[in-house]
Short mmCIF file of C-alpha atoms and ligand atoms in Angstrom, two decimals:
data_model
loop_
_atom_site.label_atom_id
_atom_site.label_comp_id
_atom_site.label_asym_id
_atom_site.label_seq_id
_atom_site.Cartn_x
_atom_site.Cartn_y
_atom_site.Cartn_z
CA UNK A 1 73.25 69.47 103.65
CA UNK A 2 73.34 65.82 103.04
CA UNK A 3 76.99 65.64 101.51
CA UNK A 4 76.41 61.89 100.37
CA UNK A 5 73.64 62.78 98.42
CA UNK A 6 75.44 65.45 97.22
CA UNK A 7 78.07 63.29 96.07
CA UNK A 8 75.72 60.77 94.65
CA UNK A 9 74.16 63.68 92.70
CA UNK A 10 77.23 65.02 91.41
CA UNK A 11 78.44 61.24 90.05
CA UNK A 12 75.48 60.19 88.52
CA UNK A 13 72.64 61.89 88.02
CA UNK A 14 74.07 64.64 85.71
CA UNK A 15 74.53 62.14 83.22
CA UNK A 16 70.94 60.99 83.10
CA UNK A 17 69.70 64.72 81.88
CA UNK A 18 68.69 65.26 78.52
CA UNK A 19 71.23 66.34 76.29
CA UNK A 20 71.07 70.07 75.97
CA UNK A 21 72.82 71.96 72.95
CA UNK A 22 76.85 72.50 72.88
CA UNK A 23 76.36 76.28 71.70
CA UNK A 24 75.01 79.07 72.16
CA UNK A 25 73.43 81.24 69.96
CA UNK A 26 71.55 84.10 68.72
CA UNK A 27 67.45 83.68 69.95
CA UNK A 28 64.80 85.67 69.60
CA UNK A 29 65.35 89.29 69.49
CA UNK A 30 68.29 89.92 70.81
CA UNK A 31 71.67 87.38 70.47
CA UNK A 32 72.34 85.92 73.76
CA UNK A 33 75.37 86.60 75.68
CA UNK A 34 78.36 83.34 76.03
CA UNK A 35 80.53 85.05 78.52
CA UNK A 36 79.85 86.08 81.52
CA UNK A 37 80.47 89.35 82.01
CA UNK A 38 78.48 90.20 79.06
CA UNK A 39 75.66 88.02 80.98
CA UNK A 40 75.55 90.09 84.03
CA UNK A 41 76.21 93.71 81.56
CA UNK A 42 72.71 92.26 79.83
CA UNK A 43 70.99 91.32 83.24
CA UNK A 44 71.73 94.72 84.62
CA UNK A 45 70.80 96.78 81.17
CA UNK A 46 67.51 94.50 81.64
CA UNK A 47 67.12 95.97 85.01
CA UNK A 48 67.62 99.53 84.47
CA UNK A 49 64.75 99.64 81.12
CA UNK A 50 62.74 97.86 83.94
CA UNK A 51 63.44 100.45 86.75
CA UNK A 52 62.65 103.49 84.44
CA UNK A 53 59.53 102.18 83.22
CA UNK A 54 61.45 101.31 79.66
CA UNK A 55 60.90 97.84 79.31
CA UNK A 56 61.15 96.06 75.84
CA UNK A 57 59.37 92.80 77.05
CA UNK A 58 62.13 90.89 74.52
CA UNK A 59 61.28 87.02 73.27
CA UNK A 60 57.79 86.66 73.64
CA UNK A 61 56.22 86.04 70.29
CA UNK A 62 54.82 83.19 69.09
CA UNK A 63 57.36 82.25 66.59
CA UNK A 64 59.99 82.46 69.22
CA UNK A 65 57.96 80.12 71.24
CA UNK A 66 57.49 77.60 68.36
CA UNK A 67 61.42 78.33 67.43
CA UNK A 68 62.41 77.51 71.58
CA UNK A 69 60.22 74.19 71.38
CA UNK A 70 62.58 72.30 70.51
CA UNK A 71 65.97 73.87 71.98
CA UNK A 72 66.91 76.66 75.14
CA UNK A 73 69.94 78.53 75.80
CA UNK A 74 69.26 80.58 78.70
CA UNK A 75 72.34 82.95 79.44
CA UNK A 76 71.77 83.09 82.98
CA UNK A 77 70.95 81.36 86.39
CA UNK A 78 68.97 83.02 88.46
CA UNK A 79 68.87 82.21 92.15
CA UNK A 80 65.89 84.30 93.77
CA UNK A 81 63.19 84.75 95.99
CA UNK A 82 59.49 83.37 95.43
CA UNK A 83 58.03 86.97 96.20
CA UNK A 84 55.45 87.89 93.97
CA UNK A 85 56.96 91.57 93.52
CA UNK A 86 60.36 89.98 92.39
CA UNK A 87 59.96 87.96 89.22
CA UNK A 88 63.21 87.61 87.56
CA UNK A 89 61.99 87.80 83.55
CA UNK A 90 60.11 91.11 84.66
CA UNK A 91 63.10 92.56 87.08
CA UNK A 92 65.82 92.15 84.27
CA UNK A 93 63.22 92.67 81.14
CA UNK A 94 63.87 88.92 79.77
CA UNK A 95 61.64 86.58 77.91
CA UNK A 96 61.19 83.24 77.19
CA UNK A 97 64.31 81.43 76.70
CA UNK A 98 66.63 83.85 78.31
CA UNK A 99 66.78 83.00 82.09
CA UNK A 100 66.84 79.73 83.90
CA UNK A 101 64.95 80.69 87.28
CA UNK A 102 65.41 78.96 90.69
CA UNK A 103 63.22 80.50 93.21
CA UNK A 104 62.74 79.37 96.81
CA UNK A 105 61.15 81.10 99.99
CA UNK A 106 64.30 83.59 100.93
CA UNK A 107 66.57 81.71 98.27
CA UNK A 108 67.52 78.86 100.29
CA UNK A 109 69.80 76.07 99.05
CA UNK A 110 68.98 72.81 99.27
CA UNK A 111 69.61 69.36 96.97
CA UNK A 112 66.74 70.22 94.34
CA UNK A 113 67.95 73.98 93.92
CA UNK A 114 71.74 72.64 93.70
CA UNK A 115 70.49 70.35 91.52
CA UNK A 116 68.77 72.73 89.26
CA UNK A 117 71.68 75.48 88.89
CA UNK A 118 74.01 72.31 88.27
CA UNK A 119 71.75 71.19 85.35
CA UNK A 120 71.74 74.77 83.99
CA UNK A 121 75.44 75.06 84.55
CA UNK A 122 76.39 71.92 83.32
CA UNK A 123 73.99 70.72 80.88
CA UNK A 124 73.05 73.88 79.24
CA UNK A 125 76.45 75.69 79.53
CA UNK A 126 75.04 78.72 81.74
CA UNK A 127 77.91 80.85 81.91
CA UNK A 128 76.40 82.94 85.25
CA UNK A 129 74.57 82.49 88.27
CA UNK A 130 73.07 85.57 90.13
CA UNK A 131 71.68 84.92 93.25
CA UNK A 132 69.24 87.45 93.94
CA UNK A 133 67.99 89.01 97.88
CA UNK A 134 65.66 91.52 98.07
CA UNK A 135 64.65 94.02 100.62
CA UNK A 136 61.34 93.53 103.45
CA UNK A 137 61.89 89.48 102.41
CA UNK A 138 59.48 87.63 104.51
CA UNK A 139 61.76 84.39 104.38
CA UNK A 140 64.04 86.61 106.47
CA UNK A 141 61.52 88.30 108.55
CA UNK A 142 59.91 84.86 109.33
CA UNK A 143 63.52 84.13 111.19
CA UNK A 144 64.15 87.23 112.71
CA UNK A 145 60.31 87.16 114.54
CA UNK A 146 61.79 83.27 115.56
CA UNK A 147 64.76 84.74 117.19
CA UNK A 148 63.27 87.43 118.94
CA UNK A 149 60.40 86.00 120.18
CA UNK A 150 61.65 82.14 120.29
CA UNK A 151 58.44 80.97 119.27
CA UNK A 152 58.22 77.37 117.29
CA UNK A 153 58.39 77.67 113.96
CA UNK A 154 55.10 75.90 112.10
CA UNK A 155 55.67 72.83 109.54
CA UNK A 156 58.05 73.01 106.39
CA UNK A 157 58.96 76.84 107.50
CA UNK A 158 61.55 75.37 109.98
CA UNK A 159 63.99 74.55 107.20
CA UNK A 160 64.13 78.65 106.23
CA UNK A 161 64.45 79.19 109.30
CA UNK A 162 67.33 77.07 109.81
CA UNK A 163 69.13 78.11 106.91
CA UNK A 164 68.50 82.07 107.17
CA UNK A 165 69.51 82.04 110.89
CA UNK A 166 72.83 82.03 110.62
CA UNK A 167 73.29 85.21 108.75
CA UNK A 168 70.80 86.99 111.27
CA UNK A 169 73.07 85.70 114.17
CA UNK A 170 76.00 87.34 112.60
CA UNK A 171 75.10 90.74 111.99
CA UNK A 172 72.46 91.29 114.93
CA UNK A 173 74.77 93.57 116.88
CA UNK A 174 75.45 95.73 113.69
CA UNK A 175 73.74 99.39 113.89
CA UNK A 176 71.10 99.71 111.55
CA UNK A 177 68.72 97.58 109.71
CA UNK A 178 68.78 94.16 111.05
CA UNK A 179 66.42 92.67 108.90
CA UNK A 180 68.66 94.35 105.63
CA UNK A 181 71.79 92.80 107.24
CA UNK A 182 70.61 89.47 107.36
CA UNK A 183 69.08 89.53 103.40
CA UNK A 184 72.70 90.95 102.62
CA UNK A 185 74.82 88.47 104.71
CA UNK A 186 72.70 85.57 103.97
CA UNK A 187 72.39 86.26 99.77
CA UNK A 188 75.85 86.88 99.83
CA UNK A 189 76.64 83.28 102.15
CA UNK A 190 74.26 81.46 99.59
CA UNK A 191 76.77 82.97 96.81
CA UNK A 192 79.90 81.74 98.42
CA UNK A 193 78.44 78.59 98.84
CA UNK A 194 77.66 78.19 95.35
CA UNK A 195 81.37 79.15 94.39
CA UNK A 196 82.97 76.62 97.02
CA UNK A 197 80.85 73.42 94.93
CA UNK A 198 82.89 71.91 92.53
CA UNK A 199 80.26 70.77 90.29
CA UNK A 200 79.96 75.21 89.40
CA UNK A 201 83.43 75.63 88.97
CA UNK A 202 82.64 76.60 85.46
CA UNK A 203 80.17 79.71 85.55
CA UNK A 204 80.65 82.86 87.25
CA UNK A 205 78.31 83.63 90.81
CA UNK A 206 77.85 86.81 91.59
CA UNK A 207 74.97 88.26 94.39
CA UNK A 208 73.11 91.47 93.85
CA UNK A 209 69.89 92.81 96.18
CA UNK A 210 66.63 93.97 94.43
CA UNK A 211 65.12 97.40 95.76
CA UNK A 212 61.38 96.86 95.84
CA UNK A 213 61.03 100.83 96.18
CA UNK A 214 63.13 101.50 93.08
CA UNK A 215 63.33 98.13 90.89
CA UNK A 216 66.87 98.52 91.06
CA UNK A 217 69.32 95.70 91.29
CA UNK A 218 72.78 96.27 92.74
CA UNK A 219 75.54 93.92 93.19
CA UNK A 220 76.66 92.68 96.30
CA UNK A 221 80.72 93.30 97.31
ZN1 ZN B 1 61.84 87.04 99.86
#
């Protein structure tokens, strides 16, 4: 991580966003939590219509696309994966409006997602940020394969690579899954990281895994 970039971002950049509204308020179907506790209670109720086939499929008519045209308050960040089986809106039954969605290839960090969750956190008043790991991630597969077998790692995949190893390091000599260690160790090190940044001091981060056999998320301790 480049911290003088990250310092540049942090003093200046911020400031050249467009102004976002001061308050949040009730959209579409449902009002839209400002704490965030009551965030995370709505993620997770999301979650559960999704994981028992129940979901409502809130804020996506057309008035409440003409209505968001010209103002958002998502209630949440979402920090996930770019797998095509976990699409936050879907996983925690959200609609347009409700989520602002970060997703990178095992849900690395890096200057444009920090970036991103500080514009959501700062700008729009986000009061949470879930970062979201998920089981059989090929991000973290990708690194384990490079580990075992030592073989180079092709192009622009070297930077996941790189950032997932760590966590794979850690917890290879634990019994059990390796590959489920490293998703948990590494969501939850991307979590603490976003906690220890000053410019998120504000909102609440909290990690949680995504069950592709259930549809269940669960936080992470
Ligand atoms: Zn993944």
């Amino acid at each position: 991580m480049a911290s003088n970039r990250r310092a540049f971002l942090t003093a200046t950049a911020v400031g050249a966003l467009a102004t976002a509204p001061t308050t949040a308020t009730a959209v579409g179907t449902h009002p839209h939590p400002t704490t965030a506790p009551a965030a995370l209670a709505e993620l997770l109720d999301g979650n559960r219509r999704y994981a028992s086939g129940h979901s409502r499929h809130p804020d996506e008519s057309r008035p409440l696309r003409h209505q968001l045209a010209t103002a958002q308050h998502p209630f949440a960040v979402i920090v996930g994966c770019v797998d095509s089986r976990v699409p936050p809106e879907l996983v925690f039954d959200q609609g347009l409006g409700d989520l602002l969605c970060i997703r990178t290839a095992g849900e690395v960090l890096d200057e444009a997602v920090l970036a991103s969750i500080q514009y959501g956190v700062e700008e729009l008043r986000i009061p949470l940020v879930l970062v979201l790991g998920h089981e059989r991630c090929g991000a973290v597969a990708a690194t384990l394969a490079h580990l075992e077998t030592g073989a180079p790692v092709p192009g622009h995949l070297a930077l996941l690579v790189d950032e997932i190893a760590p966590a794979a390091r850690r917890t290879r000599a634990l019994p059990g899954d390796w590959a489920e260690h490293t998703m948990t160790a590494h969501t939850a090190w991307v979590r603490d990281a976003i906690r220890a940044d000053p410019a998120f001091t504000s909102a609440q981060v909290v990690a949680a895994r995504f069950d592709l056999d259930t549809g269940l998320v669960s936080l992470l301790p």
